[in-house]
Short mmCIF file of C-alpha atoms and ligand atoms in Angstrom, two decimals:
data_model
loop_
_atom_site.label_atom_id
_atom_site.label_comp_id
_atom_site.label_asym_id
_atom_site.label_seq_id
_atom_site.Cartn_x
_atom_site.Cartn_y
_atom_site.Cartn_z
CA UNK A 1 2.42 33.65 -12.71
CA UNK A 2 6.02 34.70 -12.13
CA UNK A 3 8.01 32.10 -10.17
CA UNK A 4 11.13 32.52 -8.04
CA UNK A 5 13.30 29.43 -7.46
CA UNK A 6 15.77 29.26 -4.60
CA UNK A 7 18.79 27.21 -5.69
CA UNK A 8 21.03 25.59 -3.09
CA UNK A 9 24.78 25.53 -3.50
CA UNK A 10 27.27 22.88 -2.33
CA UNK A 11 30.97 23.60 -2.82
CA UNK A 12 30.09 26.30 -5.35
CA UNK A 13 27.95 23.97 -7.50
CA UNK A 14 24.18 23.74 -7.84
CA UNK A 15 22.56 20.84 -6.01
CA UNK A 16 20.64 18.36 -8.18
CA UNK A 17 17.46 18.96 -6.16
CA UNK A 18 17.67 22.65 -7.09
CA UNK A 19 18.04 21.82 -10.80
CA UNK A 20 14.86 19.79 -10.34
CA UNK A 21 13.20 22.83 -8.71
CA UNK A 22 14.08 25.01 -11.72
CA UNK A 23 12.79 22.32 -14.10
CA UNK A 24 9.58 22.04 -12.05
CA UNK A 25 9.00 25.82 -12.16
CA UNK A 26 9.65 25.83 -15.91
CA UNK A 27 7.11 23.01 -16.37
CA UNK A 28 4.57 25.10 -14.40
CA UNK A 29 4.77 27.58 -17.22
CA UNK A 30 5.68 30.83 -15.48
CA UNK A 31 8.62 33.08 -16.21
CA UNK A 32 11.27 31.62 -13.93
CA UNK A 33 13.87 33.59 -11.98
CA UNK A 34 16.44 31.52 -10.08
CA UNK A 35 18.32 32.98 -7.13
CA UNK A 36 21.47 31.69 -5.42
CA UNK A 37 22.87 32.98 -2.12
CA UNK A 38 26.54 33.00 -1.08
CA UNK A 39 29.62 31.89 -3.00
CA UNK A 40 28.79 30.04 -6.20
CA UNK A 41 30.47 29.12 -9.47
CA UNK A 42 29.34 31.66 -12.10
CA UNK A 43 29.25 29.19 -14.98
CA UNK A 44 27.16 26.79 -12.89
CA UNK A 45 24.73 29.65 -12.19
CA UNK A 46 24.60 30.62 -15.87
CA UNK A 47 23.78 26.99 -16.75
CA UNK A 48 20.50 27.30 -14.81
CA UNK A 49 19.20 28.78 -18.06
CA UNK A 50 19.52 25.34 -19.59
CA UNK A 51 17.00 23.95 -17.11
CA UNK A 52 14.41 26.66 -17.69
CA UNK A 53 15.43 29.82 -15.79
CA UNK A 54 14.96 33.02 -17.82
CA UNK A 55 16.89 35.05 -15.29
CA UNK A 56 19.47 34.21 -12.62
CA UNK A 57 20.12 36.42 -9.58
CA UNK A 58 23.17 35.99 -7.39
CA UNK A 59 23.33 37.52 -3.90
CA UNK A 60 27.05 37.00 -3.32
CA UNK A 61 27.37 38.81 0.04
CA UNK A 62 29.92 36.70 1.93
CA UNK A 63 27.71 36.77 5.04
CA UNK A 64 25.42 34.46 3.06
CA UNK A 65 28.12 31.79 2.75
CA UNK A 66 26.77 30.44 6.03
CA UNK A 67 23.30 28.98 5.70
CA UNK A 68 21.49 31.12 8.27
CA UNK A 69 17.77 30.47 7.89
CA UNK A 70 16.56 33.96 8.95
CA UNK A 71 18.95 35.72 6.58
CA UNK A 72 18.06 33.44 3.66
CA UNK A 73 14.33 33.96 4.31
CA UNK A 74 14.81 37.76 4.37
CA UNK A 75 16.66 37.79 1.04
CA UNK A 76 14.10 35.53 -0.64
CA UNK A 77 11.19 37.61 0.68
CA UNK A 78 12.78 40.75 -0.76
CA UNK A 79 13.54 39.01 -4.07
CA UNK A 80 9.91 37.80 -4.37
CA UNK A 81 8.79 41.44 -4.01
CA UNK A 82 11.41 42.79 -6.42
CA UNK A 83 10.59 40.18 -9.06
CA UNK A 84 6.82 40.51 -8.58
CA UNK A 85 6.71 36.73 -8.05
CA UNK A 86 3.79 35.12 -6.22
CA UNK A 87 5.29 31.64 -6.10
CA UNK A 88 8.51 30.41 -4.49
CA UNK A 89 9.74 26.93 -5.47
CA UNK A 90 12.59 25.23 -3.63
CA UNK A 91 13.79 21.82 -2.46
CA UNK A 92 12.31 20.13 0.62
CA UNK A 93 15.73 19.76 2.22
CA UNK A 94 17.24 20.42 5.63
CA UNK A 95 17.82 23.99 4.41
CA UNK A 96 14.87 24.43 2.04
CA UNK A 97 12.09 23.29 4.40
CA UNK A 98 12.80 25.74 7.28
CA UNK A 99 13.46 28.55 4.79
CA UNK A 100 10.13 27.74 3.08
CA UNK A 101 8.26 27.93 6.40
CA UNK A 102 9.77 31.33 7.29
CA UNK A 103 9.15 32.86 3.88
CA UNK A 104 5.55 31.57 3.86
CA UNK A 105 4.95 33.19 7.27
CA UNK A 106 6.51 36.48 6.20
CA UNK A 107 4.47 36.83 3.00
CA UNK A 108 1.25 35.12 4.12
CA UNK A 109 1.59 32.30 1.60
CA UNK A 110 0.04 28.85 1.41
CA UNK A 111 2.81 26.32 1.97
CA UNK A 112 3.25 22.70 0.89
CA UNK A 113 6.38 20.65 1.56
CA UNK A 114 7.43 17.26 0.13
CA UNK A 115 5.50 18.00 -3.06
CA UNK A 116 5.85 15.21 -5.60
CA UNK A 117 4.04 16.39 -8.74
CA UNK A 118 3.15 19.45 -10.76
CA UNK A 119 0.05 21.29 -9.46
CA UNK A 120 -3.36 20.45 -10.83
CA UNK A 121 -4.93 23.82 -11.66
CA UNK A 122 -8.17 22.52 -13.17
CA UNK A 123 -10.02 23.20 -9.92
CA UNK A 124 -8.03 25.57 -7.72
CA UNK A 125 -4.33 24.90 -7.18
CA UNK A 126 -3.92 21.36 -5.90
CA UNK A 127 -0.58 19.76 -5.11
CA UNK A 128 0.22 16.18 -4.17
CA UNK A 129 2.55 15.73 -1.23
CA UNK A 130 4.24 12.75 0.35
CA UNK A 131 3.26 12.19 4.01
CA UNK A 132 4.02 9.74 6.84
CA UNK A 133 7.64 9.36 5.68
CA UNK A 134 6.59 8.33 2.18
CA UNK A 135 3.90 5.81 3.17
CA UNK A 136 0.97 7.86 1.85
CA UNK A 137 0.09 10.89 -0.26
CA UNK A 138 -2.16 13.87 0.43
CA UNK A 139 -3.66 16.30 -2.05
CA UNK A 140 -3.83 19.83 -0.68
CA UNK A 141 -5.22 23.04 -2.14
CA UNK A 142 -2.99 26.09 -1.93
CA UNK A 143 -5.65 28.78 -1.78
CA UNK A 144 -3.66 31.96 -1.05
CA UNK A 145 -2.44 34.04 -3.99
CA UNK A 146 1.10 33.65 -2.73
CA UNK A 147 2.40 30.10 -2.58
CA UNK A 148 5.54 28.36 -1.37
CA UNK A 149 6.16 24.90 -2.86
CA UNK A 150 8.96 22.75 -1.43
CA UNK A 151 9.72 19.72 -3.59
CA UNK A 152 10.57 16.18 -2.63
CA UNK A 153 13.59 14.77 -4.49
CA UNK A 154 12.81 13.50 -7.99
CA UNK A 155 9.57 15.57 -8.22
CA UNK A 156 10.75 16.76 -11.63
CA UNK A 157 13.36 15.63 -14.11
CA UNK A 158 16.21 18.13 -14.51
CA UNK A 159 16.41 18.01 -18.29
CA UNK A 160 17.93 20.62 -20.57
CA UNK A 161 15.41 22.85 -22.32
CA UNK A 162 17.40 26.00 -23.12
CA UNK A 163 20.80 27.59 -22.96
CA UNK A 164 22.95 29.58 -20.50
CA UNK A 165 21.68 32.95 -19.27
CA UNK A 166 23.49 35.99 -17.85
CA UNK A 167 23.90 36.08 -14.08
CA UNK A 168 22.72 39.34 -12.47
CA UNK A 169 24.29 40.41 -9.15
CA UNK A 170 21.60 40.93 -6.50
CA UNK A 171 22.43 43.17 -3.57
CA UNK A 172 20.56 43.16 -0.30
CA UNK A 173 20.89 45.04 2.96
CA UNK A 174 21.18 42.56 5.79
CA UNK A 175 20.62 43.55 9.42
CA UNK A 176 21.89 42.00 12.67
CA UNK A 177 18.38 40.61 13.21
CA UNK A 178 18.87 38.48 10.09
CA UNK A 179 21.76 36.77 11.85
CA UNK A 180 20.19 36.28 15.29
CA UNK A 181 21.08 32.58 14.96
CA UNK A 182 24.84 32.07 14.97
CA UNK A 183 26.42 29.04 13.31
CA UNK A 184 29.42 28.29 15.51
CA UNK A 185 30.80 25.48 13.40
CA UNK A 186 29.75 23.32 10.51
CA UNK A 187 30.90 19.83 9.65
CA UNK A 188 32.10 19.08 6.15
CA UNK A 189 31.06 15.75 4.67
CA UNK A 190 34.11 13.56 4.18
CA UNK A 191 32.90 11.30 1.36
CA UNK A 192 33.60 12.15 -2.26
CA UNK A 193 29.87 12.14 -3.07
CA UNK A 194 27.34 14.03 -0.92
CA UNK A 195 24.89 11.57 0.64
CA UNK A 196 21.62 13.51 0.13
CA UNK A 197 22.51 14.11 -3.52
CA UNK A 198 23.95 10.71 -4.39
CA UNK A 199 22.68 8.56 -7.25
CA UNK A 200 24.07 5.47 -5.58
CA UNK A 201 24.44 4.87 -1.83
CA UNK A 202 26.38 2.05 -0.15
CA UNK A 203 25.16 1.80 3.43
CA UNK A 204 26.33 -0.33 6.32
CA UNK A 205 24.70 -1.51 9.52
CA UNK A 206 25.64 -3.18 12.77
CA UNK A 207 26.34 -6.35 10.79
CA UNK A 208 29.62 -4.74 9.72
CA UNK A 209 30.82 -5.43 13.30
CA UNK A 210 33.03 -2.33 13.68
CA UNK A 211 34.49 0.85 12.20
CA UNK A 212 37.63 -1.00 11.16
CA UNK A 213 35.66 -3.05 8.59
CA UNK A 214 34.31 -0.08 6.64
CA UNK A 215 37.13 -0.27 4.08
CA UNK A 216 35.28 -2.90 2.02
CA UNK A 217 32.19 -0.65 1.83
CA UNK A 218 34.30 2.40 0.92
CA UNK A 219 35.99 0.41 -1.83
CA UNK A 220 32.60 -0.68 -3.21
CA UNK A 221 31.36 2.94 -2.98
CA UNK A 222 34.46 4.24 -4.75
CA UNK A 223 34.02 1.69 -7.55
CA UNK A 224 30.40 2.78 -8.07
CA UNK A 225 31.08 6.50 -7.47
CA UNK A 226 28.60 6.20 -4.60
CA UNK A 227 28.15 7.95 -1.26
CA UNK A 228 28.45 5.99 1.98
CA UNK A 229 25.65 5.83 4.53
CA UNK A 230 24.90 3.87 7.70
CA UNK A 231 22.20 2.88 10.16
CA UNK A 232 21.57 4.89 13.33
CA UNK A 233 23.30 2.53 15.80
CA UNK A 234 26.41 2.66 13.64
CA UNK A 235 26.67 6.44 13.94
CA UNK A 236 25.57 6.34 17.61
CA UNK A 237 28.50 4.01 18.32
CA UNK A 238 30.84 6.37 16.50
CA UNK A 239 31.75 3.87 13.76
CA UNK A 240 30.68 6.47 11.19
CA UNK A 241 29.97 10.24 11.38
CA UNK A 242 26.43 11.35 12.21
CA UNK A 243 25.86 13.02 8.86
CA UNK A 244 25.92 9.52 7.27
CA UNK A 245 23.04 8.24 9.40
CA UNK A 246 20.12 7.36 7.14
CA UNK A 247 16.53 7.04 8.28
CA UNK A 248 13.58 8.67 9.97
CA UNK A 249 15.83 10.59 12.32
CA UNK A 250 18.68 11.03 9.85
CA UNK A 251 19.21 11.78 6.18
CA UNK A 252 16.45 10.82 3.77
CA UNK A 253 17.91 9.60 0.51
CA UNK A 254 16.33 9.01 -2.90
CA UNK A 255 19.09 7.45 -5.02
CA UNK A 256 18.71 5.33 -8.13
CA UNK A 257 20.35 2.50 -6.17
CA UNK A 258 20.59 1.88 -2.40
CA UNK A 259 22.82 -1.01 -1.32
CA UNK A 260 22.20 -2.02 2.30
CA UNK A 261 24.86 -4.22 3.87
CA UNK A 262 24.32 -5.81 7.29
CA UNK A 263 21.27 -3.64 8.03
CA UNK A 264 18.19 -5.40 9.42
CA UNK A 265 15.63 -3.08 7.81
CA UNK A 266 13.87 -1.59 10.83
CA UNK A 267 10.91 0.65 9.95
CA UNK A 268 12.84 3.75 11.08
CA UNK A 269 15.67 2.97 8.66
CA UNK A 270 13.28 2.18 5.79
CA UNK A 271 11.63 5.61 6.29
CA UNK A 272 14.83 7.18 4.99
CA UNK A 273 15.30 4.95 1.95
CA UNK A 274 11.84 4.15 0.60
CA UNK A 275 12.13 6.73 -2.21
CA UNK A 276 15.10 4.82 -3.66
CA UNK A 277 14.49 3.50 -7.16
CA UNK A 278 16.20 0.13 -6.55
CA UNK A 279 17.18 -1.44 -3.25
CA UNK A 280 19.77 -4.22 -2.98
CA UNK A 281 20.10 -5.96 0.38
CA UNK A 282 23.08 -8.04 1.52
CA UNK A 283 22.40 -9.81 4.80
CA UNK A 284 23.37 -13.20 6.22
CA UNK A 285 19.91 -13.70 7.73
CA UNK A 286 17.41 -14.74 5.05
CA UNK A 287 14.58 -13.57 7.33
CA UNK A 288 15.93 -10.01 7.75
CA UNK A 289 12.97 -7.63 7.26
CA UNK A 290 14.93 -5.54 4.73
CA UNK A 291 14.51 -8.30 2.11
CA UNK A 292 10.76 -7.48 1.98
CA UNK A 293 11.62 -3.96 0.74
CA UNK A 294 14.40 -5.14 -1.59
CA UNK A 295 14.34 -5.35 -5.36
CA UNK A 296 17.35 -7.69 -5.25
CA UNK A 297 18.75 -9.57 -2.30
CA UNK A 298 21.87 -11.57 -1.54
CA UNK A 299 21.76 -13.88 1.47
CA UNK A 300 25.36 -14.11 2.54
CA UNK A 301 28.14 -12.88 4.75
CA UNK A 302 29.03 -9.24 3.95
CA UNK A 303 32.72 -10.04 4.38
CA UNK A 304 32.51 -12.64 1.56
CA UNK A 305 29.97 -10.94 -0.70
CA UNK A 306 31.10 -7.31 -0.74
CA UNK A 307 34.74 -7.85 -1.86
CA UNK A 308 33.53 -10.27 -4.58
CA UNK A 309 30.95 -7.76 -5.76
CA UNK A 310 33.56 -4.99 -5.90
CA UNK A 311 35.98 -7.20 -7.85
CA UNK A 312 33.23 -8.18 -10.31
CA UNK A 313 32.27 -4.51 -10.83
CA UNK A 314 35.89 -3.52 -11.38
CA UNK A 315 36.28 -6.30 -13.95
CA UNK A 316 33.02 -5.38 -15.74
P1 FAD B 401 20.69 -4.58 13.65
O1 FAD B 401 19.23 -4.47 13.84
O2 FAD B 401 21.50 -5.14 14.77
O3 FAD B 401 20.90 -5.48 12.34
C1 FAD B 401 22.15 -5.93 11.92
C2 FAD B 401 21.90 -6.80 10.70
O4 FAD B 401 23.14 -7.25 10.19
C3 FAD B 401 21.07 -8.06 10.99
O5 FAD B 401 19.98 -8.14 10.07
C4 FAD B 401 22.05 -9.22 10.77
O6 FAD B 401 21.42 -10.36 10.21
C5 FAD B 401 23.00 -8.59 9.78
N1 FAD B 401 24.35 -9.18 9.83
C6 FAD B 401 25.10 -9.50 10.92
N2 FAD B 401 26.30 -9.95 10.55
C7 FAD B 401 26.32 -9.92 9.20
C8 FAD B 401 27.29 -10.28 8.21
N3 FAD B 401 28.50 -10.74 8.56
N4 FAD B 401 26.97 -10.14 6.91
C9 FAD B 401 25.74 -9.70 6.53
N5 FAD B 401 24.79 -9.33 7.42
C10 FAD B 401 25.07 -9.44 8.73
N6 FAD B 401 17.62 3.39 12.73
C11 FAD B 401 18.13 3.87 11.58
O7 FAD B 401 18.90 3.19 10.88
N7 FAD B 401 17.82 5.15 11.19
C12 FAD B 401 16.99 5.95 11.89
O8 FAD B 401 16.76 7.11 11.49
C13 FAD B 401 16.44 5.47 13.10
N8 FAD B 401 15.63 6.24 13.84
C14 FAD B 401 15.08 5.70 14.97
C15 FAD B 401 14.15 6.46 15.70
C16 FAD B 401 13.55 5.92 16.82
C17 FAD B 401 12.57 6.77 17.59
C18 FAD B 401 13.87 4.61 17.24
C19 FAD B 401 13.22 4.01 18.44
C20 FAD B 401 14.80 3.87 16.53
C21 FAD B 401 15.41 4.39 15.40
N9 FAD B 401 16.31 3.66 14.66
C22 FAD B 401 16.81 4.16 13.50
C23 FAD B 401 16.84 2.35 15.12
C24 FAD B 401 16.13 1.16 14.45
O9 FAD B 401 14.95 0.85 15.15
C25 FAD B 401 17.04 -0.06 14.43
O10 FAD B 401 17.40 -0.38 15.75
C26 FAD B 401 18.30 0.14 13.60
O11 FAD B 401 17.99 0.58 12.31
C27 FAD B 401 19.05 -1.20 13.49
O12 FAD B 401 20.30 -0.95 12.90
P2 FAD B 401 21.04 -2.14 12.12
O13 FAD B 401 20.13 -2.71 11.11
O14 FAD B 401 22.35 -1.61 11.69
O15 FAD B 401 21.37 -3.17 13.28
#
């Protein structure tokens, strides 16, 4: 049961969700080959050996620096053949999910996205997946020989089990058809910490009253080494960039800690945060629905509470 793992790169480094994918494949027991596409730090790639990859391939063609779904799916399909791998494991992310669907179609594989646990192989090959934006789970059998498994964040713990491995260059011939979709521009996240990857998120809602008040949230985020997020109306009004919008129609986060400030807790916002380990809510309305989903809550004015919290954390 040879397994190929597609690892995603951000600013040359491996994303945490991809380390989890390598750890997941290692825990499945197969020989694991990891593959990265586009520019990547070589020592970061070599370190994939620590998380369970026996082999690391790097397709460094500069055309792959742009995340074009067709091209990525072509390379992964070829790599699955070359490696004799029947299973592809990757992250259920904005890149991983569409790539997973294309590869599964190309190779005639069973596909499961948002997978949360290792497969149960006692009777077939059954995986548990999160459905209805995290409100329920489904168990599905992947019955085809070839399988594509896209993992929800935190499906496996990225722990060190080995040591660095050599990185092998992987060359592919790419055609114009692989680049039928053109990326005209891409927006770089401004925060120091990438929102989908963050361990801590400080998020603001309409209760922050305006873009000019975001400084107190940025200061809190900086103190905690957190990413900043926001509710949909906040990005719709242009107070914050769209890539910070958290929720059903935005980024889905799964940090250790989500701090929601001046956000009411509408169901569409909760859909993006309900995989957080701990939720802290700061809201001046004691009846705000978000308190029902909170592990800790502070009823108070954000403009009083947040600066005090930041000062206390700095002093700690
Ligand atoms: P509000 O609902 O206006 O809440 C502001 C909160 O701030 C209130 O609870 C208030 O008590 C509190 N507050 C006010 N002043 C202060 C203060 N000084 N200190 C502390 N607290 C204060 N929303 C999302 O966020 N993400 C989504 O992905 C999303 N997708 C949607 C999809 C659809 C199809 C639809 C219909 C809606 C979607 N929404 C989404 C919108 C969602 O329904 C809510 O309208 C939105 O989340 C509310 O944003 P908010 O909490 O910032 O604002």
